[in-house]
Amino acid sequence: MKKDRTKTVLIRLTEEEKNKLQEMAEENEMKVEPFVRRTIFSNDIKKLSNENDVLREEIKDLKQDIRILTNQNLADKEVLSKFTSQLLEMLEKLDKMKQEKEI
């Protein structure tokens, strides 16, 4: 049954995916079919658990990065808002000065 599933998986792959699998199998010093059976159809819970933990850590880090960027964005918006209001005040003062000179 496993060999049939392996062949089914391999048939559905594109050439690029097959080449990538071939490279990965060679890196592990294995043939493609045994490599696919071991990698794809493996039920190694400990390995999956470790990968899951790594992914959770990555998610945690990414969420932290998002929070930092959001806070920076809010701070930048506040600075821009203050700068804009100061510019508007200066323009109003310039307008008043022009009007006073005209009178």
mmCIF file with all atom_site columns, N, CA and C in Angstrom, residues 26-72:
data_model
loop_
_atom_site.group_PDB
_atom_site.id
_atom_site.type_symbol
_atom_site.label_atom_id
_atom_site.label_alt_id
_atom_site.label_comp_id
_atom_site.label_asym_id
_atom_site.label_entity_id
_atom_site.label_seq_id
_atom_site.pdbx_PDB_ins_code
_atom_site.Cartn_x
_atom_site.Cartn_y
_atom_site.Cartn_z
_atom_site.occupancy
_atom_site.B_iso_or_equiv
_atom_site.pdbx_formal_charge
_atom_site.auth_seq_id
_atom_site.auth_comp_id
_atom_site.auth_asym_id
_atom_site.auth_atom_id
_atom_site.pdbx_PDB_model_num
ATOM 1   N N  . GLU A 1 26 ? 19.139 12.961 -2.269 1.00 0.00 ? 26 GLU A N  1
ATOM 2   C CA . GLU A 1 26 ? 20.589 12.807 -2.402 1.00 0.00 ? 26 GLU A CA 1
ATOM 3   C C  . GLU A 1 26 ? 21.318 13.380 -1.189 1.00 0.00 ? 26 GLU A C  1
ATOM 4   N N  . GLU A 1 27 ? 20.805 14.503 -0.659 1.00 0.00 ? 27 GLU A N  1
ATOM 5   C CA . GLU A 1 27 ? 21.417 15.086 0.539  1.00 0.00 ? 27 GLU A CA 1
ATOM 6   C C  . GLU A 1 27 ? 21.363 14.114 1.713  1.00 0.00 ? 27 GLU A C  1
ATOM 7   N N  . ASN A 1 28 ? 20.291 13.321 1.768  1.00 0.00 ? 28 ASN A N  1
ATOM 8   C CA . ASN A 1 28 ? 20.134 12.332 2.834  1.00 0.00 ? 28 ASN A CA 1
ATOM 9   C C  . ASN A 1 28 ? 20.684 10.968 2.431  1.00 0.00 ? 28 ASN A C  1
ATOM 10  N N  . GLU A 1 29 ? 21.367 10.938 1.296  1.00 0.00 ? 29 GLU A N  1
ATOM 11  C CA . GLU A 1 29 ? 21.966 9.712  0.776  1.00 0.00 ? 29 GLU A CA 1
ATOM 12  C C  . GLU A 1 29 ? 20.938 8.587  0.653  1.00 0.00 ? 29 GLU A C  1
ATOM 13  N N  . MET A 1 30 ? 19.799 8.918  0.063  1.00 0.00 ? 30 MET A N  1
ATOM 14  C CA . MET A 1 30 ? 18.723 7.945  -0.122 1.00 0.00 ? 30 MET A CA 1
ATOM 15  C C  . MET A 1 30 ? 18.210 8.035  -1.550 1.00 0.00 ? 30 MET A C  1
ATOM 16  N N  . LYS A 1 31 ? 17.464 7.011  -1.951 1.00 0.00 ? 31 LYS A N  1
ATOM 17  C CA . LYS A 1 31 ? 16.751 7.068  -3.220 1.00 0.00 ? 31 LYS A CA 1
ATOM 18  C C  . LYS A 1 31 ? 15.454 7.831  -2.976 1.00 0.00 ? 31 LYS A C  1
ATOM 19  N N  . VAL A 1 32 ? 14.833 8.275  -4.055 1.00 0.00 ? 32 VAL A N  1
ATOM 20  C CA . VAL A 1 32 ? 13.664 9.145  -3.937 1.00 0.00 ? 32 VAL A CA 1
ATOM 21  C C  . VAL A 1 32 ? 12.495 8.455  -3.237 1.00 0.00 ? 32 VAL A C  1
ATOM 22  N N  . GLU A 1 33 ? 12.124 7.256  -3.693 1.00 0.00 ? 33 GLU A N  1
ATOM 23  C CA . GLU A 1 33 ? 10.941 6.600  -3.117 1.00 0.00 ? 33 GLU A CA 1
ATOM 24  C C  . GLU A 1 33 ? 11.079 6.338  -1.621 1.00 0.00 ? 33 GLU A C  1
ATOM 25  N N  . PRO A 1 34 ? 12.183 5.764  -1.149 1.00 0.00 ? 34 PRO A N  1
ATOM 26  C CA . PRO A 1 34 ? 12.307 5.580  0.303  1.00 0.00 ? 34 PRO A CA 1
ATOM 27  C C  . PRO A 1 34 ? 12.311 6.913  1.061  1.00 0.00 ? 34 PRO A C  1
ATOM 28  N N  . PHE A 1 35 ? 12.932 7.921  0.447  1.00 0.00 ? 35 PHE A N  1
ATOM 29  C CA . PHE A 1 35 ? 12.959 9.241  1.078  1.00 0.00 ? 35 PHE A CA 1
ATOM 30  C C  . PHE A 1 35 ? 11.545 9.799  1.229  1.00 0.00 ? 35 PHE A C  1
ATOM 31  N N  . VAL A 1 36 ? 10.752 9.670  0.162  1.00 0.00 ? 36 VAL A N  1
ATOM 32  C CA . VAL A 1 36 ? 9.370  10.164 0.201  1.00 0.00 ? 36 VAL A CA 1
ATOM 33  C C  . VAL A 1 36 ? 8.567  9.400  1.244  1.00 0.00 ? 36 VAL A C  1
ATOM 34  N N  . ARG A 1 37 ? 8.730  8.072  1.265  1.00 0.00 ? 37 ARG A N  1
ATOM 35  C CA . ARG A 1 37 ? 7.995  7.276  2.259  1.00 0.00 ? 37 ARG A CA 1
ATOM 36  C C  . ARG A 1 37 ? 8.372  7.695  3.673  1.00 0.00 ? 37 ARG A C  1
ATOM 37  N N  . ARG A 1 38 ? 9.669  7.890  3.895  1.00 0.00 ? 38 ARG A N  1
ATOM 38  C CA . ARG A 1 38 ? 10.119 8.246  5.243  1.00 0.00 ? 38 ARG A CA 1
ATOM 39  C C  . ARG A 1 38 ? 9.661  9.660  5.620  1.00 0.00 ? 38 ARG A C  1
ATOM 40  N N  . THR A 1 39 ? 9.756  10.584 4.674  1.00 0.00 ? 39 THR A N  1
ATOM 41  C CA . THR A 1 39 ? 9.465  11.980 4.972  1.00 0.00 ? 39 THR A CA 1
ATOM 42  C C  . THR A 1 39 ? 7.974  12.278 4.986  1.00 0.00 ? 39 THR A C  1
ATOM 43  N N  . ILE A 1 40 ? 7.278  11.871 3.953  1.00 0.00 ? 40 ILE A N  1
ATOM 44  C CA . ILE A 1 40 ? 5.869  12.230 3.819  1.00 0.00 ? 40 ILE A CA 1
ATOM 45  C C  . ILE A 1 40 ? 4.956  11.333 4.645  1.00 0.00 ? 40 ILE A C  1
ATOM 46  N N  . PHE A 1 41 ? 5.206  10.047 4.606  1.00 0.00 ? 41 PHE A N  1
ATOM 47  C CA . PHE A 1 41 ? 4.292  9.126  5.274  1.00 0.00 ? 41 PHE A CA 1
ATOM 48  C C  . PHE A 1 41 ? 4.733  8.754  6.679  1.00 0.00 ? 41 PHE A C  1
ATOM 49  N N  . SER A 1 42 ? 5.763  9.419  7.158  1.00 0.00 ? 42 SER A N  1
ATOM 50  C CA . SER A 1 42 ? 6.252  9.143  8.507  1.00 0.00 ? 42 SER A CA 1
ATOM 51  C C  . SER A 1 42 ? 5.255  9.664  9.534  1.00 0.00 ? 42 SER A C  1
ATOM 52  N N  . ASN A 1 43 ? 5.071  8.911  10.582 1.00 0.00 ? 43 ASN A N  1
ATOM 53  C CA . ASN A 1 43 ? 4.189  9.330  11.672 1.00 0.00 ? 43 ASN A CA 1
ATOM 54  C C  . ASN A 1 43 ? 4.993  9.575  12.939 1.00 0.00 ? 43 ASN A C  1
ATOM 55  N N  . ASP A 1 44 ? 6.166  10.122 12.766 1.00 0.00 ? 44 ASP A N  1
ATOM 56  C CA . ASP A 1 44 ? 7.050  10.386 13.894 1.00 0.00 ? 44 ASP A CA 1
ATOM 57  C C  . ASP A 1 44 ? 6.503  11.583 14.676 1.00 0.00 ? 44 ASP A C  1
ATOM 58  N N  . ILE A 1 45 ? 5.758  11.305 15.722 1.00 0.00 ? 45 ILE A N  1
ATOM 59  C CA . ILE A 1 45 ? 5.092  12.340 16.507 1.00 0.00 ? 45 ILE A CA 1
ATOM 60  C C  . ILE A 1 45 ? 6.100  13.286 17.144 1.00 0.00 ? 45 ILE A C  1
ATOM 61  N N  . LYS A 1 46 ? 7.197  12.761 17.637 1.00 0.00 ? 46 LYS A N  1
ATOM 62  C CA . LYS A 1 46 ? 8.194  13.610 18.288 1.00 0.00 ? 46 LYS A CA 1
ATOM 63  C C  . LYS A 1 46 ? 8.752  14.633 17.297 1.00 0.00 ? 46 LYS A C  1
ATOM 64  N N  . LYS A 1 47 ? 9.048  14.174 16.084 1.00 0.00 ? 47 LYS A N  1
ATOM 65  C CA . LYS A 1 47 ? 9.569  15.073 15.055 1.00 0.00 ? 47 LYS A CA 1
ATOM 66  C C  . LYS A 1 47 ? 8.536  16.143 14.724 1.00 0.00 ? 47 LYS A C  1
ATOM 67  N N  . LEU A 1 48 ? 7.287  15.711 14.550 1.00 0.00 ? 48 LEU A N  1
ATOM 68  C CA . LEU A 1 48 ? 6.226  16.662 14.238 1.00 0.00 ? 48 LEU A CA 1
ATOM 69  C C  . LEU A 1 48 ? 6.015  17.633 15.385 1.00 0.00 ? 48 LEU A C  1
ATOM 70  N N  . SER A 1 49 ? 6.112  17.143 16.604 1.00 0.00 ? 49 SER A N  1
ATOM 71  C CA . SER A 1 49 ? 5.949  17.995 17.773 1.00 0.00 ? 49 SER A CA 1
ATOM 72  C C  . SER A 1 49 ? 7.048  19.047 17.828 1.00 0.00 ? 49 SER A C  1
ATOM 73  N N  . ASN A 1 50 ? 8.283  18.636 17.552 1.00 0.00 ? 50 ASN A N  1
ATOM 74  C CA . ASN A 1 50 ? 9.395  19.588 17.538 1.00 0.00 ? 50 ASN A CA 1
ATOM 75  C C  . ASN A 1 50 ? 9.211  20.641 16.453 1.00 0.00 ? 50 ASN A C  1
ATOM 76  N N  . GLU A 1 51 ? 8.794  20.195 15.275 1.00 0.00 ? 51 GLU A N  1
ATOM 77  C CA . GLU A 1 51 ? 8.548  21.136 14.183 1.00 0.00 ? 51 GLU A CA 1
ATOM 78  C C  . GLU A 1 51 ? 7.423  22.091 14.554 1.00 0.00 ? 51 GLU A C  1
ATOM 79  N N  . ASN A 1 52 ? 6.395  21.564 15.201 1.00 0.00 ? 52 ASN A N  1
ATOM 80  C CA . ASN A 1 52 ? 5.278  22.387 15.630 1.00 0.00 ? 52 ASN A CA 1
ATOM 81  C C  . ASN A 1 52 ? 5.743  23.439 16.637 1.00 0.00 ? 52 ASN A C  1
ATOM 82  N N  . ASP A 1 53 ? 6.594  23.029 17.579 1.00 0.00 ? 53 ASP A N  1
ATOM 83  C CA . ASP A 1 53 ? 7.119  23.971 18.569 1.00 0.00 ? 53 ASP A CA 1
ATOM 84  C C  . ASP A 1 53 ? 7.940  25.069 17.901 1.00 0.00 ? 53 ASP A C  1
ATOM 85  N N  . VAL A 1 54 ? 8.746  24.688 16.925 1.00 0.00 ? 54 VAL A N  1
ATOM 86  C CA . VAL A 1 54 ? 9.552  25.674 16.200 1.00 0.00 ? 54 VAL A CA 1
ATOM 87  C C  . VAL A 1 54 ? 8.645  26.662 15.477 1.00 0.00 ? 54 VAL A C  1
ATOM 88  N N  . LEU A 1 55 ? 7.606  26.143 14.835 1.00 0.00 ? 55 LEU A N  1
ATOM 89  C CA . LEU A 1 55 ? 6.670  27.016 14.127 1.00 0.00 ? 55 LEU A CA 1
ATOM 90  C C  . LEU A 1 55 ? 5.937  27.941 15.094 1.00 0.00 ? 55 LEU A C  1
ATOM 91  N N  . ARG A 1 56 ? 5.578  27.434 16.256 1.00 0.00 ? 56 ARG A N  1
ATOM 92  C CA . ARG A 1 56 ? 4.923  28.283 17.256 1.00 0.00 ? 56 ARG A CA 1
ATOM 93  C C  . ARG A 1 56 ? 5.844  29.412 17.705 1.00 0.00 ? 56 ARG A C  1
ATOM 94  N N  . GLU A 1 57 ? 7.117  29.100 17.887 1.00 0.00 ? 57 GLU A N  1
ATOM 95  C CA . GLU A 1 57 ? 8.090  30.135 18.267 1.00 0.00 ? 57 GLU A CA 1
ATOM 96  C C  . GLU A 1 57 ? 8.215  31.184 17.166 1.00 0.00 ? 57 GLU A C  1
ATOM 97  N N  . GLU A 1 58 ? 8.248  30.722 15.923 1.00 0.00 ? 58 GLU A N  1
ATOM 98  C CA . GLU A 1 58 ? 8.323  31.653 14.797 1.00 0.00 ? 58 GLU A CA 1
ATOM 99  C C  . GLU A 1 58 ? 7.095  32.552 14.766 1.00 0.00 ? 58 GLU A C  1
ATOM 100 N N  . ILE A 1 59 ? 5.920  31.961 14.990 1.00 0.00 ? 59 ILE A N  1
ATOM 101 C CA . ILE A 1 59 ? 4.684  32.738 15.012 1.00 0.00 ? 59 ILE A CA 1
ATOM 102 C C  . ILE A 1 59 ? 4.735  33.769 16.129 1.00 0.00 ? 59 ILE A C  1
ATOM 103 N N  . LYS A 1 60 ? 5.204  33.346 17.288 1.00 0.00 ? 60 LYS A N  1
ATOM 104 C CA . LYS A 1 60 ? 5.323  34.254 18.433 1.00 0.00 ? 60 LYS A CA 1
ATOM 105 C C  . LYS A 1 60 ? 6.247  35.429 18.094 1.00 0.00 ? 60 LYS A C  1
ATOM 106 N N  . ASP A 1 61 ? 7.391  35.127 17.480 1.00 0.00 ? 61 ASP A N  1
ATOM 107 C CA . ASP A 1 61 ? 8.334  36.174 17.091 1.00 0.00 ? 61 ASP A CA 1
ATOM 108 C C  . ASP A 1 61 ? 7.726  37.115 16.057 1.00 0.00 ? 61 ASP A C  1
ATOM 109 N N  . LEU A 1 62 ? 7.017  36.542 15.082 1.00 0.00 ? 62 LEU A N  1
ATOM 110 C CA . LEU A 1 62 ? 6.393  37.367 14.053 1.00 0.00 ? 62 LEU A CA 1
ATOM 111 C C  . LEU A 1 62 ? 5.317  38.275 14.638 1.00 0.00 ? 62 LEU A C  1
ATOM 112 N N  . LYS A 1 63 ? 4.531  37.749 15.572 1.00 0.00 ? 63 LYS A N  1
ATOM 113 C CA . LYS A 1 63 ? 3.514  38.577 16.219 1.00 0.00 ? 63 LYS A CA 1
ATOM 114 C C  . LYS A 1 63 ? 4.160  39.722 16.987 1.00 0.00 ? 63 LYS A C  1
ATOM 115 N N  . GLN A 1 64 ? 5.277  39.431 17.650 1.00 0.00 ? 64 GLN A N  1
ATOM 116 C CA . GLN A 1 64 ? 6.003  40.475 18.379 1.00 0.00 ? 64 GLN A CA 1
ATOM 117 C C  . GLN A 1 64 ? 6.511  41.540 17.404 1.00 0.00 ? 64 GLN A C  1
ATOM 118 N N  . ASP A 1 65 ? 7.047  41.098 16.275 1.00 0.00 ? 65 ASP A N  1
ATOM 119 C CA . ASP A 1 65 ? 7.514  42.047 15.257 1.00 0.00 ? 65 ASP A CA 1
ATOM 120 C C  . ASP A 1 65 ? 6.368  42.914 14.754 1.00 0.00 ? 65 ASP A C  1
ATOM 121 N N  . ILE A 1 66 ? 5.201  42.305 14.566 1.00 0.00 ? 66 ILE A N  1
ATOM 122 C CA . ILE A 1 66 ? 4.028  43.055 14.109 1.00 0.00 ? 66 ILE A CA 1
ATOM 123 C C  . ILE A 1 66 ? 3.647  44.104 15.144 1.00 0.00 ? 66 ILE A C  1
ATOM 124 N N  . ARG A 1 67 ? 3.662  43.718 16.436 1.00 0.00 ? 67 ARG A N  1
ATOM 125 C CA . ARG A 1 67 ? 3.339  44.682 17.492 1.00 0.00 ? 67 ARG A CA 1
ATOM 126 C C  . ARG A 1 67 ? 4.322  45.850 17.485 1.00 0.00 ? 67 ARG A C  1
ATOM 127 N N  . ILE A 1 68 ? 5.603  45.533 17.344 1.00 0.00 ? 68 ILE A N  1
ATOM 128 C CA . ILE A 1 68 ? 6.629  46.583 17.328 1.00 0.00 ? 68 ILE A CA 1
ATOM 129 C C  . ILE A 1 68 ? 6.400  47.530 16.154 1.00 0.00 ? 68 ILE A C  1
ATOM 130 N N  . LEU A 1 69 ? 6.163  46.959 14.972 1.00 0.00 ? 69 LEU A N  1
ATOM 131 C CA . LEU A 1 69 ? 5.944  47.791 13.791 1.00 0.00 ? 69 LEU A CA 1
ATOM 132 C C  . LEU A 1 69 ? 4.674  48.623 13.923 1.00 0.00 ? 69 LEU A C  1
ATOM 133 N N  . THR A 1 70 ? 3.637  48.041 14.507 1.00 0.00 ? 70 THR A N  1
ATOM 134 C CA . THR A 1 70 ? 2.393  48.779 14.715 1.00 0.00 ? 70 THR A CA 1
ATOM 135 C C  . THR A 1 70 ? 2.629  49.951 15.655 1.00 0.00 ? 70 THR A C  1
ATOM 136 N N  . ASN A 1 71 ? 3.347  49.707 16.742 1.00 0.00 ? 71 ASN A N  1
ATOM 137 C CA . ASN A 1 71 ? 3.647  50.782 17.687 1.00 0.00 ? 71 ASN A CA 1
ATOM 138 C C  . ASN A 1 71 ? 4.497  51.868 17.033 1.00 0.00 ? 71 ASN A C  1
ATOM 139 N N  . GLN A 1 72 ? 5.471  51.465 16.231 1.00 0.00 ? 72 GLN A N  1
ATOM 140 C CA . GLN A 1 72 ? 6.295  52.443 15.524 1.00 0.00 ? 72 GLN A CA 1
ATOM 141 C C  . GLN A 1 72 ? 5.444  53.254 14.560 1.00 0.00 ? 72 GLN A C  1
#
